[in-house]
PDB file of C-alpha atoms in Angstrom:
ATOM      1  CA  MET A 329       0.000   0.000   0.000  1.00 38.00           C
ATOM      2  CA  SER A 330       1.806   3.053  -1.278  1.00 44.00           C
ATOM      3  CA  GLY A 331       2.055   5.914   1.212  1.00 63.00           C
ATOM      4  CA  GLY A 332       0.748   3.851   4.106  1.00 77.00           C
ATOM      5  CA  ILE A 333       1.706   0.737   6.044  1.00 88.00           C
ATOM      6  CA  SER A 334       1.310  -2.957   5.326  1.00 90.00           C
ATOM      7  CA  PRO A 335      -1.594  -4.880   6.904  1.00 91.00           C
ATOM      8  CA  LEU A 336      -1.249  -6.520  10.301  1.00 90.00           C
ATOM      9  CA  SER A 337       0.126 -10.074  10.068  1.00 89.00           C
ATOM     10  CA  LEU A 338      -1.973 -12.634  11.912  1.00 88.00           C
ATOM     11  CA  ALA A 339       0.573 -15.432  11.493  1.00 86.00           C
ATOM     12  CA  GLY A 340       3.013 -16.556  14.183  1.00 83.00           C
ATOM     13  CA  ASN A 341       3.319 -14.397  17.305  1.00 82.00           C
ATOM     14  CA  VAL A 342       0.251 -12.222  16.758  1.00 86.00           C
ATOM     15  CA  ALA A 343       0.640 -10.285  20.024  1.00 84.00           C
ATOM     16  CA  GLU A 344       4.160  -9.236  19.042  1.00 84.00           C
ATOM     17  CA  HIS A 345       3.031  -8.391  15.499  1.00 88.00           C
ATOM     18  CA  TRP A 346       0.241  -6.259  16.953  1.00 90.00           C
ATOM     19  CA  ARG A 347       2.585  -4.290  19.223  1.00 87.00           C
ATOM     20  CA  THR A 348       4.931  -3.554  16.325  1.00 90.00           C
ATOM     21  CA  TRP A 349       2.092  -2.738  13.933  1.00 93.00           C
ATOM     22  CA  ARG A 350       0.384  -0.469  16.451  1.00 91.00           C
ATOM     23  CA  GLY A 351       3.595   1.525  16.906  1.00 91.00           C
ATOM     24  CA  ARG A 352       3.970   1.873  13.135  1.00 92.00           C
ATOM     25  CA  PHE A 353       0.333   2.934  12.745  1.00 92.00           C
ATOM     26  CA  GLU A 354       0.575   5.562  15.490  1.00 90.00           C
ATOM     27  CA  ASN A 355       3.724   6.891  13.837  1.00 91.00           C
ATOM     28  CA  TYR A 356       1.928   6.901  10.468  1.00 90.00           C
ATOM     29  CA  LEU A 357      -0.925   8.979  11.918  1.00 88.00           C
ATOM     30  CA  ILE A 358       1.579  11.609  13.046  1.00 89.00           C
ATOM     31  CA  ALA A 359       3.609  11.586   9.829  1.00 90.00           C
ATOM     32  CA  SER A 360       0.525  11.800   7.622  1.00 87.00           C
ATOM     33  CA  GLU A 361      -1.065  14.441   9.902  1.00 85.00           C
ATOM     34  CA  PHE A 362      -4.224  12.337  10.209  1.00 82.00           C
ATOM     35  CA  LEU A 363      -4.240  13.188  13.923  1.00 78.00           C
ATOM     36  CA  LYS A 364      -5.588  16.559  12.815  1.00 81.00           C
ATOM     37  CA  GLU A 365      -8.519  14.868  11.086  1.00 82.00           C
ATOM     38  CA  ASP A 366     -11.875  13.941  12.583  1.00 85.00           C
ATOM     39  CA  LYS A 367     -11.872  10.904  14.927  1.00 85.00           C
ATOM     40  CA  SER A 368     -14.026   8.953  12.479  1.00 87.00           C
ATOM     41  CA  VAL A 369     -11.400   9.455   9.764  1.00 89.00           C
ATOM     42  CA  GLN A 370      -8.686   8.149  12.103  1.00 89.00           C
ATOM     43  CA  CYS A 371     -10.772   5.045  12.832  1.00 90.00           C
ATOM     44  CA  ALA A 372     -11.357   4.521   9.119  1.00 91.00           C
ATOM     45  CA  GLN A 373      -7.594   4.707   8.551  1.00 91.00           C
ATOM     46  CA  LEU A 374      -7.022   2.115  11.288  1.00 92.00           C
ATOM     47  CA  LEU A 375      -9.513  -0.347   9.801  1.00 92.00           C
ATOM     48  CA  HIS A 376      -8.292   0.258   6.257  1.00 92.00           C
ATOM     49  CA  TYR A 377      -4.632  -0.429   7.043  1.00 92.00           C
ATOM     50  CA  MET A 378      -5.319  -3.402   9.299  1.00 91.00           C
ATOM     51  CA  GLY A 379      -6.465  -5.286   6.226  1.00 91.00           C
ATOM     52  CA  GLU A 380      -9.321  -7.684   5.564  1.00 92.00           C
ATOM     53  CA  ASP A 381      -8.602 -10.023   8.485  1.00 92.00           C
ATOM     54  CA  GLY A 382      -8.395  -7.105  10.892  1.00 91.00           C
ATOM     55  CA  PHE A 383     -11.705  -5.768   9.646  1.00 92.00           C
ATOM     56  CA  LYS A 384     -13.328  -9.174  10.235  1.00 93.00           C
ATOM     57  CA  ILE A 385     -12.107  -9.070  13.833  1.00 93.00           C
ATOM     58  CA  TYR A 386     -13.491  -5.534  14.189  1.00 92.00           C
ATOM     59  CA  SER A 387     -16.918  -6.739  13.081  1.00 90.00           C
ATOM     60  CA  THR A 388     -17.052  -9.025  16.148  1.00 92.00           C
ATOM     61  CA  PHE A 389     -16.507  -6.191  18.648  1.00 90.00           C
ATOM     62  CA  LYS A 390     -19.330  -5.003  20.848  1.00 88.00           C
ATOM     63  CA  LEU A 391     -18.836  -1.261  21.024  1.00 85.00           C
ATOM     64  CA  GLU A 392     -21.025   1.577  22.124  1.00 85.00           C
ATOM     65  CA  THR A 393     -22.218   3.560  19.103  1.00 82.00           C
ATOM     66  CA  ASP A 394     -20.152   6.596  20.109  1.00 80.00           C
ATOM     67  CA  ASP A 395     -17.011   4.496  20.605  1.00 82.00           C
ATOM     68  CA  ARG A 396     -17.081   3.156  17.052  1.00 82.00           C
ATOM     69  CA  ASN A 397     -15.815   6.526  15.861  1.00 85.00           C
ATOM     70  CA  LYS A 398     -13.204   7.017  18.585  1.00 89.00           C
ATOM     71  CA  LEU A 399      -9.693   5.754  18.047  1.00 90.00           C
ATOM     72  CA  LYS A 400      -8.708   5.106  21.683  1.00 89.00           C
ATOM     73  CA  PRO A 401     -11.532   2.665  22.606  1.00 89.00           C
ATOM     74  CA  LEU A 402     -11.198   0.963  19.229  1.00 91.00           C
ATOM     75  CA  MET A 403      -7.457   0.449  19.719  1.00 91.00           C
ATOM     76  CA  GLN A 404      -8.154  -0.847  23.226  1.00 89.00           C
ATOM     77  CA  LYS A 405     -10.517  -3.466  21.807  1.00 91.00           C
ATOM     78  CA  PHE A 406      -7.863  -4.683  19.391  1.00 91.00           C
ATOM     79  CA  GLN A 407      -5.342  -4.632  22.246  1.00 87.00           C
ATOM     80  CA  GLU A 408      -7.548  -6.885  24.362  1.00 86.00           C
ATOM     81  CA  HIS A 409      -8.203  -9.162  21.403  1.00 89.00           C
ATOM     82  CA  PHE A 410      -4.551  -9.707  20.503  1.00 86.00           C
ATOM     83  CA  GLU A 411      -2.947  -9.590  23.943  1.00 79.00           C
ATOM     84  CA  GLY A 412      -5.810 -10.397  26.301  1.00 74.00           C
ATOM     85  CA  LYS A 413      -6.601  -8.433  29.427  1.00 64.00           C
ATOM     86  CA  GLU A 414      -3.552  -6.795  30.955  1.00 68.00           C
ATOM     87  CA  ASN A 415      -1.934  -8.648  33.845  1.00 80.00           C
ATOM     88  CA  THR A 416       0.575  -6.182  35.250  1.00 86.00           C
ATOM     89  CA  ASN A 417       1.851  -8.531  37.966  1.00 90.00           C
ATOM     90  CA  TYR A 418       2.665 -11.196  35.378  1.00 87.00           C
ATOM     91  CA  GLU A 419       4.423  -8.685  33.088  1.00 89.00           C
ATOM     92  CA  ARG A 420       6.523  -7.458  36.021  1.00 93.00           C
ATOM     93  CA  TYR A 421       7.349 -11.045  36.948  1.00 95.00           C
ATOM     94  CA  LYS A 422       8.615 -11.598  33.396  1.00 93.00           C
ATOM     95  CA  LEU A 423      10.721  -8.432  33.615  1.00 95.00           C
ATOM     96  CA  PHE A 424      12.274  -9.372  36.949  1.00 95.00           C
ATOM     97  CA  SER A 425      12.985 -12.906  35.694  1.00 95.00           C
ATOM     98  CA  THR A 426      14.766 -11.820  32.522  1.00 95.00           C
ATOM     99  CA  LYS A 427      18.375 -12.980  32.129  1.00 95.00           C
ATOM    100  CA  GLN A 428      20.708 -12.623  29.175  1.00 94.00           C
ATOM    101  CA  GLY A 429      20.682 -15.780  27.038  1.00 93.00           C
ATOM    102  CA  GLU A 430      23.857 -17.654  26.183  1.00 91.00           C
ATOM    103  CA  ALA A 431      23.721 -16.685  22.507  1.00 91.00           C
ATOM    104  CA  GLN A 432      22.036 -13.306  23.066  1.00 91.00           C
ATOM    105  CA  SER A 433      23.938 -10.095  22.413  1.00 91.00           C
ATOM    106  CA  THR A 434      23.972  -7.396  25.082  1.00 92.00           C
ATOM    107  CA  GLU A 435      22.201  -5.019  22.685  1.00 92.00           C
ATOM    108  CA  GLN A 436      19.345  -7.486  22.184  1.00 93.00           C
ATOM    109  CA  PHE A 437      19.172  -8.246  25.909  1.00 95.00           C
ATOM    110  CA  ILE A 438      18.759  -4.550  26.745  1.00 95.00           C
ATOM    111  CA  THR A 439      16.203  -4.077  23.957  1.00 94.00           C
ATOM    112  CA  ASP A 440      14.163  -7.012  25.302  1.00 94.00           C
ATOM    113  CA  LEU A 441      14.290  -5.545  28.822  1.00 95.00           C
ATOM    114  CA  GLN A 442      13.064  -2.175  27.572  1.00 94.00           C
ATOM    115  CA  LYS A 443      10.208  -3.761  25.613  1.00 90.00           C
ATOM    116  CA  GLN A 444       9.159  -5.826  28.618  1.00 92.00           C
ATOM    117  CA  ALA A 445       9.413  -2.868  31.013  1.00 93.00           C
ATOM    118  CA  ALA A 446       7.083  -0.864  28.757  1.00 89.00           C
ATOM    119  CA  LYS A 447       4.310  -3.372  29.559  1.00 85.00           C
ATOM    120  CA  CYS A 448       4.731  -3.055  33.328  1.00 89.00           C
ATOM    121  CA  LYS A 449       3.226   0.361  34.101  1.00 87.00           C
ATOM    122  CA  LEU A 450       6.309   1.464  36.024  1.00 92.00           C
ATOM    123  CA  ASP A 451       5.891   5.171  35.274  1.00 90.00           C
ATOM    124  CA  THR A 452       8.921   7.190  36.435  1.00 93.00           C
ATOM    125  CA  LEU A 453      10.634   4.073  37.798  1.00 94.00           C
ATOM    126  CA  GLN A 454      10.845   2.371  34.399  1.00 95.00           C
ATOM    127  CA  ASP A 455      14.329   3.488  33.311  1.00 95.00           C
ATOM    128  CA  SER A 456      15.946   2.986  36.715  1.00 95.00           C
ATOM    129  CA  LEU A 457      14.487  -0.531  37.003  1.00 95.00           C
ATOM    130  CA  VAL A 458      15.762  -1.399  33.534  1.00 96.00           C
ATOM    131  CA  VAL A 459      19.254  -0.359  34.711  1.00 96.00           C
ATOM    132  CA  THR A 460      18.826  -2.599  37.771  1.00 95.00           C
ATOM    133  CA  MET A 461      17.726  -5.523  35.614  1.00 96.00           C
ATOM    134  CA  ILE A 462      20.678  -5.044  33.261  1.00 96.00           C
ATOM    135  CA  ALA A 463      22.968  -5.423  36.277  1.00 95.00           C
ATOM    136  CA  CYS A 464      21.026  -8.449  37.538  1.00 95.00           C
ATOM    137  CA  GLY A 465      20.749 -10.292  34.241  1.00 95.00           C
ATOM    138  CA  ILE A 466      23.841  -9.485  32.185  1.00 95.00           C
ATOM    139  CA  LYS A 467      26.448 -12.227  31.631  1.00 93.00           C
ATOM    140  CA  ASN A 468      29.487  -9.933  31.692  1.00 91.00           C
ATOM    141  CA  ASN A 469      30.678  -9.683  35.316  1.00 91.00           C
ATOM    142  CA  ASN A 470      32.818  -6.610  34.574  1.00 89.00           C
ATOM    143  CA  VAL A 471      29.763  -4.742  33.332  1.00 91.00           C
ATOM    144  CA  ARG A 472      27.749  -5.855  36.362  1.00 93.00           C
ATOM    145  CA  GLU A 473      30.429  -4.638  38.782  1.00 92.00           C
ATOM    146  CA  ARG A 474      30.666  -1.241  37.091  1.00 91.00           C
ATOM    147  CA  LEU A 475      26.895  -0.762  37.057  1.00 92.00           C
ATOM    148  CA  LEU A 476      26.690  -1.637  40.749  1.00 92.00           C
ATOM    149  CA  GLN A 477      29.383   0.941  41.538  1.00 92.00           C
ATOM    150  CA  GLU A 478      27.261   3.729  40.072  1.00 88.00           C
ATOM    151  CA  ASP A 479      24.342   5.286  41.948  1.00 87.00           C
ATOM    152  CA  ASN A 480      21.323   6.712  40.095  1.00 89.00           C
ATOM    153  CA  LEU A 481      22.903   6.014  36.707  1.00 92.00           C
ATOM    154  CA  PRO A 482      20.594   7.171  33.868  1.00 94.00           C
ATOM    155  CA  LEU A 483      19.557   4.438  31.428  1.00 95.00           C
ATOM    156  CA  ASP A 484      21.303   5.993  28.415  1.00 94.00           C
ATOM    157  CA  LYS A 485      24.553   6.264  30.403  1.00 94.00           C
ATOM    158  CA  ALA A 486      24.217   2.656  31.586  1.00 94.00           C
ATOM    159  CA  ILE A 487      23.762   1.450  27.998  1.00 94.00           C
ATOM    160  CA  GLU A 488      26.775   3.486  26.891  1.00 93.00           C
ATOM    161  CA  LEU A 489      28.825   2.027  29.751  1.00 92.00           C
ATOM    162  CA  CYS A 490      27.902  -1.507  28.641  1.00 91.00           C
ATOM    163  CA  ARG A 491      29.045  -0.723  25.105  1.00 90.00           C
ATOM    164  CA  ILE A 492      32.331   0.814  26.233  1.00 90.00           C
ATOM    165  CA  ILE A 493      33.258  -2.078  28.529  1.00 88.00           C
ATOM    166  CA  GLU A 494      32.334  -4.765  25.995  1.00 83.00           C
ATOM    167  CA  THR A 495      34.095  -2.946  23.145  1.00 85.00           C
ATOM    168  CA  SER A 496      37.212  -2.553  25.310  1.00 80.00           C
ATOM    169  CA  LYS A 497      37.132  -6.281  26.085  1.00 74.00           C
ATOM    170  CA  VAL A 498      36.940  -7.180  22.383  1.00 73.00           C
ATOM    171  CA  ARG A 499      39.778  -4.790  21.510  1.00 74.00           C
ATOM    172  CA  SER A 500      41.913  -6.174  24.318  1.00 73.00           C
ATOM    173  CA  GLU A 501      41.352  -9.725  23.076  1.00 71.00           C
ATOM    174  CA  VAL A 502      42.256  -8.694  19.525  1.00 72.00           C
ATOM    175  CA  MET A 503      45.417  -6.933  20.702  1.00 71.00           C
ATOM    176  CA  SER A 504      46.342  -9.946  22.818  1.00 67.00           C
ATOM    177  CA  GLY A 505      45.943 -12.179  19.795  1.00 61.00           C
ATOM    178  CA  VAL A 506      48.110  -9.893  17.660  1.00 56.00           C
ATOM    179  CA  THR A 507      50.800  -9.778  20.355  1.00 52.00           C
ATOM    180  CA  ASN A 508      50.821 -13.558  20.709  1.00 52.00           C
ATOM    181  CA  GLY A 509      51.044 -13.896  16.944  1.00 52.00           C
ATOM    182  CA  ALA A 510      53.948 -11.435  16.768  1.00 51.00           C
ATOM    183  CA  THR A 511      55.787 -13.313  19.533  1.00 49.00           C
ATOM    184  CA  LEU A 512      55.335 -16.575  17.676  1.00 45.00           C
ATOM    185  CA  GLN A 513      56.700 -15.036  14.470  1.00 52.00           C
ATOM    186  CA  ASN A 514      59.757 -13.646  16.313  1.00 53.00           C
ATOM    187  CA  GLU A 515      60.484 -17.066  17.798  1.00 57.00           C
ATOM    188  CA  GLU A 516      60.244 -18.636  14.336  1.00 52.00           C
ATOM    189  CA  VAL A 517      62.661 -16.031  12.916  1.00 48.00           C
ATOM    190  CA  LEU A 518      65.138 -16.705  15.737  1.00 52.00           C
ATOM    191  CA  SER A 519      64.988 -20.458  15.135  1.00 55.00           C
ATOM    192  CA  VAL A 520      65.746 -19.887  11.443  1.00 47.00           C
ATOM    193  CA  TYR A 521      68.736 -17.664  12.298  1.00 47.00           C
ATOM    194  CA  LYS A 522      70.055 -20.262  14.783  1.00 54.00           C
ATOM    195  CA  ALA A 523      69.722 -22.981  12.190  1.00 53.00           C
ATOM    196  CA  LEU A 524      71.614 -20.900   9.586  1.00 49.00           C
ATOM    197  CA  PHE A 525      74.486 -19.875  11.860  1.00 52.00           C
ATOM    198  CA  SER A 526      74.908 -23.314  13.476  1.00 53.00           C
ATOM    199  CA  SER A 527      75.299 -25.079  10.139  1.00 46.00           C
TER     200      SER A 527
END
C-alpha cells in the first residue's frame, strides 16, 4: 500500500506483530497528519490499514455507538483481542525474571528488557528498574560490577557504559591475539637464524 503501512500479520506471534504494527500505525498517523482529522477518519484509517482479516475481527466487537468513531476505545478493543486483558503482575514477573541468554547479544538483551518494562506500568521508575535488571541479568561480570558501583545512573549512560566495557574487552582480546602472533613469528625467525648460523 503506497504511502501507508502494510496490513497486520496474523501469522506466528500475533501479540508481538500487533505491538509492532500499532507503533507503526501511530507513527503513520503523526507523519501523515491524520491526527488533525476527525476521529471517524482516524478510525477509518485504522480499519483500512489493518487489512481484511483485521476488519473481520473488528466486526465481532461489541462497542457503544459513540465508541465506534473514537480511536482510543477501538485500539483498546484490538489490544484486548490480541494480547488479552492486561496482567501487570505477570508482566513485572517476566521483567524481573529476565536474564541474558547464552547466545544473546547485550544489545538485544537490553532491547528485550526495555520492551518488557514498557508493559509493566512502572511510570517514572521504568528506566531505573531497567538499569537494575541489566545489572542483575547481564552475563558480563565486569559490566555488572561497574553498574553496581554507580548510583542513580541514567539508562542511556548505563547502555553506553555496557558498550564501552564490551568494546574494550573485544579490543583487548584482539590486541592480545596480535601480540601472541607477533611473539610466535619472532620465535620462528630466531629459530631460522640459529639454524643458519649453526650449520
